[in-house]
Coordinates of C-alpha atoms in Angstrom, one line a residue:
M26 CA -11.1 117.3 20.5
K27 CA -8.3 116.5 22.8
T28 CA -6.1 113.6 22.4
F29 CA -5.5 111.4 25.6
K30 CA -2.8 108.8 26.2
G31 CA -2.8 106.2 28.9
I32 CA -0.1 105.5 31.8
L33 CA -0.4 102.2 33.6
L34 CA 1.8 102.0 36.7
A35 CA 2.6 98.5 37.3
G36 CA 5.8 98.9 39.5
G37 CA 6.1 98.6 43.2
N38 CA 7.4 95.5 45.2
G39 CA 3.9 94.3 46.4
T40 CA 5.2 93.8 49.9
R41 CA 1.6 93.2 51.3
L42 CA 1.4 90.2 49.2
Y43 CA 4.6 88.6 50.0
P44 CA 5.5 85.6 49.4
L45 CA 3.3 85.7 46.2
T46 CA 5.4 88.6 44.9
S47 CA 8.8 87.3 45.9
V48 CA 9.4 86.1 42.2
M49 CA 6.6 87.7 40.3
S50 CA 5.3 91.3 39.9
K51 CA 1.9 91.8 41.8
Q52 CA 0.2 93.1 38.6
L53 CA 0.9 89.7 36.8
L54 CA -1.0 87.6 39.6
P55 CA -4.3 86.3 38.5
V56 CA -7.6 87.7 39.4
Y57 CA -9.7 84.8 38.8
D58 CA -9.2 84.0 35.1
K59 CA -6.9 86.7 33.7
P60 CA -3.8 88.7 34.8
M61 CA -4.5 91.5 37.2
I62 CA -3.1 94.0 34.7
Y63 CA -5.9 93.3 32.2
Y64 CA -8.4 95.0 34.3
P65 CA -6.8 98.4 34.4
L66 CA -5.9 98.0 30.9
S67 CA -9.5 97.4 30.0
V68 CA -10.4 100.6 31.7
L69 CA -8.1 102.5 29.2
M70 CA -9.5 100.7 26.3
L71 CA -13.1 101.4 27.5
A72 CA -12.1 105.1 27.6
G73 CA -11.1 104.9 23.9
I74 CA -7.3 105.1 24.6
R75 CA -5.0 103.3 22.2
D76 CA -1.5 104.7 23.1
I77 CA -0.5 103.3 26.3
L78 CA 2.7 103.2 28.5
V79 CA 3.1 100.5 31.0
I80 CA 5.6 101.3 33.8
T81 CA 7.3 98.3 35.4
R82 CA 10.2 97.5 37.6
P83 CA 13.3 96.6 35.4
E84 CA 13.3 93.0 36.3
D85 CA 9.8 92.6 35.3
E86 CA 9.7 94.4 32.0
S87 CA 10.5 91.2 30.0
M88 CA 7.5 89.3 31.4
Y89 CA 5.0 92.3 30.8
S90 CA 6.4 92.6 27.2
A91 CA 6.0 88.9 26.7
L92 CA 2.3 88.9 28.0
L93 CA 1.1 92.2 26.5
Q94 CA 3.5 92.5 23.4
D95 CA 3.0 95.7 21.5
G96 CA -0.7 95.6 21.9
A97 CA -1.5 95.2 18.2
Q98 CA -3.6 92.1 19.1
W99 CA -6.1 94.4 20.8
G100 CA -5.8 97.4 18.2
V101 CA -3.6 99.5 20.8
N102 CA 0.0 100.6 20.9
I103 CA 1.8 99.6 24.2
S104 CA 5.2 100.8 25.1
Y105 CA 7.2 100.3 28.2
A106 CA 9.2 102.3 30.8
T107 CA 11.0 101.2 33.9
Q108 CA 10.8 102.5 37.6
P109 CA 14.0 101.4 39.1
N110 CA 12.9 102.1 42.7
P111 CA 9.5 102.6 44.2
G112 CA 9.7 106.3 44.0
G113 CA 5.9 106.9 44.5
V114 CA 2.8 107.1 42.3
A115 CA 3.5 110.4 41.0
E116 CA 6.9 109.5 39.8
G117 CA 5.1 107.8 36.8
L118 CA 4.2 111.3 35.5
L119 CA 7.9 111.9 35.3
L120 CA 8.8 108.7 33.8
G121 CA 6.1 109.2 31.2
E122 CA 6.9 112.8 30.1
T123 CA 8.5 111.7 26.9
F124 CA 5.8 109.4 26.0
L125 CA 3.0 112.0 26.7
D126 CA 4.9 114.6 24.7
G127 CA 2.3 117.3 25.7
S128 CA -0.7 115.1 25.5
D129 CA -3.4 114.8 28.2
C130 CA -3.5 111.4 30.0
V131 CA -5.5 109.1 32.0
Y132 CA -3.3 107.6 34.6
I133 CA -4.3 104.4 36.3
L134 CA -2.9 102.0 39.1
G135 CA -2.1 98.4 37.9
D136 CA -3.8 96.9 41.0
N137 CA -7.2 98.6 40.7
V138 CA -10.3 96.7 39.3
F139 CA -13.2 98.6 38.1
Y140 CA -16.5 97.1 36.9
G141 CA -20.0 98.4 36.0
A142 CA -22.7 99.1 33.7
G143 CA -22.0 102.3 31.6
L144 CA -18.4 102.4 32.8
S145 CA -17.3 103.4 29.1
G146 CA -19.8 106.3 28.8
F147 CA -18.9 107.6 32.3
L148 CA -15.1 107.6 31.5
T149 CA -15.6 109.3 28.0
A150 CA -17.8 112.0 29.6
A151 CA -15.2 112.6 32.2
L152 CA -12.5 113.0 29.7
A153 CA -14.8 115.4 27.6
N154 CA -15.4 117.5 30.7
N155 CA -11.9 117.6 32.2
V156 CA -10.4 121.1 32.6
G157 CA -7.2 120.4 34.7
A158 CA -7.4 117.1 36.6
T159 CA -10.2 114.8 37.6
C160 CA -10.1 112.3 40.4
F161 CA -12.7 109.5 40.8
T162 CA -14.0 108.8 44.3
Y163 CA -15.9 106.0 45.8
S164 CA -17.9 105.6 49.0
V165 CA -16.1 103.3 51.4
S166 CA -16.9 102.0 54.8
D167 CA -13.1 102.4 56.0
P168 CA -12.0 105.9 54.5
E169 CA -9.1 106.0 57.1
R170 CA -7.2 103.6 54.8
Y171 CA -7.4 106.1 51.7
G172 CA -6.9 109.5 50.6
V173 CA -10.1 111.1 51.2
V174 CA -11.8 114.3 50.0
E175 CA -13.6 117.0 51.9
L176 CA -16.4 118.5 50.0
D177 CA -18.0 121.9 50.5
E178 CA -21.8 122.4 50.2
A179 CA -21.7 122.5 46.5
C180 CA -19.9 119.2 46.5
N181 CA -16.6 120.8 45.3
I182 CA -13.3 119.6 46.8
K183 CA -12.1 121.6 49.6
K184 CA -9.0 119.4 50.3
I185 CA -7.6 115.8 50.1
V186 CA -6.5 114.2 53.3
E187 CA -4.3 111.1 53.2
K188 CA -5.3 108.4 55.6
P189 CA -7.1 110.7 58.1
V190 CA -7.7 109.6 61.6
T191 CA -11.0 111.3 61.5
P192 CA -12.2 111.3 57.8
P193 CA -14.0 114.4 56.7
S194 CA -16.2 112.1 54.4
N195 CA -16.5 108.5 53.2
Y196 CA -15.4 109.4 49.7
A197 CA -12.0 107.8 49.0
V198 CA -9.7 108.7 45.9
T199 CA -9.4 105.7 43.7
G200 CA -6.5 104.8 41.7
L201 CA -7.8 106.5 38.4
Y202 CA -7.0 110.0 37.3
V203 CA -7.4 112.4 34.5
F204 CA -4.5 114.9 33.9
D205 CA -4.0 117.7 31.4
K206 CA -0.7 118.3 29.9
T207 CA 0.8 120.2 32.7
A208 CA 0.9 117.0 35.0
P209 CA 4.6 116.3 34.5
E210 CA 5.6 119.8 35.4
K211 CA 3.6 119.7 38.5
A212 CA 5.2 116.4 39.3
K213 CA 8.6 118.2 39.0
K214 CA 7.7 120.6 41.8
L215 CA 6.9 117.9 44.4
I216 CA 9.0 117.3 47.4
K217 CA 9.3 113.6 48.5
S218 CA 7.0 112.6 51.5
H219 CA 8.1 111.3 54.9
R220 CA 7.9 107.8 52.9
G221 CA 10.6 109.0 50.5
E222 CA 8.1 109.0 47.7
L223 CA 6.3 111.4 45.2
E224 CA 2.6 111.4 46.3
I225 CA -0.1 111.6 43.8
V226 CA -2.2 113.6 46.4
D227 CA 0.4 116.4 46.1
V228 CA -0.2 116.5 42.4
L229 CA -4.0 116.8 42.9
N230 CA -3.5 119.4 45.6
L231 CA -1.5 121.7 43.0
Y232 CA -4.5 121.3 40.9
L233 CA -6.9 122.2 43.6
R234 CA -4.6 125.3 44.4
D235 CA -5.1 126.5 40.9
E236 CA -9.0 125.7 41.0
K237 CA -8.6 123.1 38.4
L238 CA -9.3 119.8 40.3
T239 CA -12.8 118.1 39.8
H240 CA -14.0 114.9 41.1
Q241 CA -16.6 112.3 39.6
K242 CA -18.3 110.0 42.1
F243 CA -18.7 106.4 41.0
N244 CA -22.3 105.6 41.7
R245 CA -23.6 102.2 43.2
G246 CA -23.6 100.5 39.8
V247 CA -19.8 100.6 39.6
A248 CA -17.6 98.5 41.8
W249 CA -14.1 99.5 42.8
L250 CA -11.9 96.7 44.1
D251 CA -8.3 96.9 45.6
T252 CA -6.2 93.9 45.2
G253 CA -3.2 94.8 47.3
T254 CA -3.7 92.2 50.2
P255 CA -4.2 88.5 50.1
E256 CA -7.9 89.0 51.4
S257 CA -8.7 91.7 48.9
L258 CA -7.0 89.7 46.0
L259 CA -9.2 86.8 46.8
E260 CA -12.3 88.8 47.2
A261 CA -11.7 90.3 43.8
A262 CA -11.2 87.0 42.1
L263 CA -14.5 85.6 43.7
F264 CA -16.4 88.9 42.7
V265 CA -15.2 88.4 39.0
E266 CA -16.1 84.6 39.1
T267 CA -19.7 85.5 40.4
I268 CA -20.4 88.0 37.8
E269 CA -19.0 86.0 35.0
K270 CA -20.9 82.8 35.8
R271 CA -24.1 84.5 36.7
Q272 CA -24.2 87.0 33.7
G273 CA -22.5 85.0 31.0
Y274 CA -19.9 87.5 29.9
K275 CA -16.4 88.2 31.0
I276 CA -15.1 91.3 32.9
A277 CA -12.0 93.0 31.2
C278 CA -12.1 90.8 28.0
L279 CA -9.7 92.8 26.0
E280 CA -10.5 91.1 22.8
E281 CA -14.2 91.8 23.1
I282 CA -13.6 95.5 24.0
A283 CA -11.3 95.8 20.8
L284 CA -14.0 94.3 18.7
K285 CA -16.6 96.7 20.0
N286 CA -14.4 99.5 19.3
S287 CA -13.7 98.3 16.0
W288 CA -10.1 98.2 16.5
V289 CA -9.6 94.6 15.3
E290 CA -11.4 92.6 12.5
R291 CA -13.6 89.7 13.2
D292 CA -11.6 87.3 11.1
F293 CA -8.5 88.3 13.1
L294 CA -10.4 87.7 16.4
K295 CA -11.8 84.4 15.1
Q296 CA -8.3 83.2 14.4
R297 CA -7.0 84.0 17.9
A298 CA -10.1 82.3 19.4
E299 CA -9.5 79.1 17.4
Q300 CA -5.9 79.0 18.5
N301 CA -7.0 79.0 22.2
A302 CA -10.2 77.1 21.7
S303 CA -9.2 74.9 24.7
S304 CA -9.3 77.9 27.0
S305 CA -12.6 79.6 28.4
L306 CA -11.5 82.7 26.8
G307 CA -11.2 81.0 23.4
Q308 CA -14.7 79.5 23.9
Y309 CA -16.0 82.8 25.0
L310 CA -14.9 84.6 22.0
L311 CA -16.3 81.8 19.5
K312 CA -19.6 82.5 21.1
I313 CA -19.4 86.2 20.7
L314 CA -18.5 85.9 17.2
E315 CA -21.5 83.6 16.4
K316 CA -23.9 86.2 17.6

């Protein structure tokens, strides 16, 4: 069975969220009751991934390290790398090459929120079936804002078009990818785009050229939320609030995922909950432990 590592890209300047991001990294901003970065981190944990690299700007690394530490509190191993300048999403594959050390990986952007019943099983199945690269697509009403896949009659990818004026479909490529061990070498072959960045779409197209790119459609039971603008950040927070209040459980609760994965002991979790008993998280964890 293949071993997967996780790379979480939390770099970038977050210019669309200025002035919120003038003194703080975008992925440290709150999405309702927890930092934004908890959401993509939870996706990696739901996929069963325990070795995780977080890529940040140099000036933000200490804050992420203070927040996430080494991950032992959730039964994972978190290490850090820095991206001195916004060099594009695909640059993270170069920065993470030493960390990957020949492993396959799940690559996720730090400002993406995924939620849905069965998400864990969906992800683990995608990892088990990956033969090169897998991208995850989601039906949107405004595909011209995203990278969009064009599909043939058999629902295989013909090509990926970045922010098309006339979209070939409504299926946008989300910020979640599965790559085999050749991804860093493919990233080395890229030429910077007109934006001066290494584009992740170009990596996907290299896999497509080799006929090793597949896609998985998120169904209606899964929500994909972008948090890159003030409006979408608010929408994501309200979505999380609504779900948590109505259904009575927390989205992206890292402690709960770690417990279900048997990565932490109940006594250890109880101690952490009691230490934070005045918070909604602490109270929630105590309820879980009582069941």
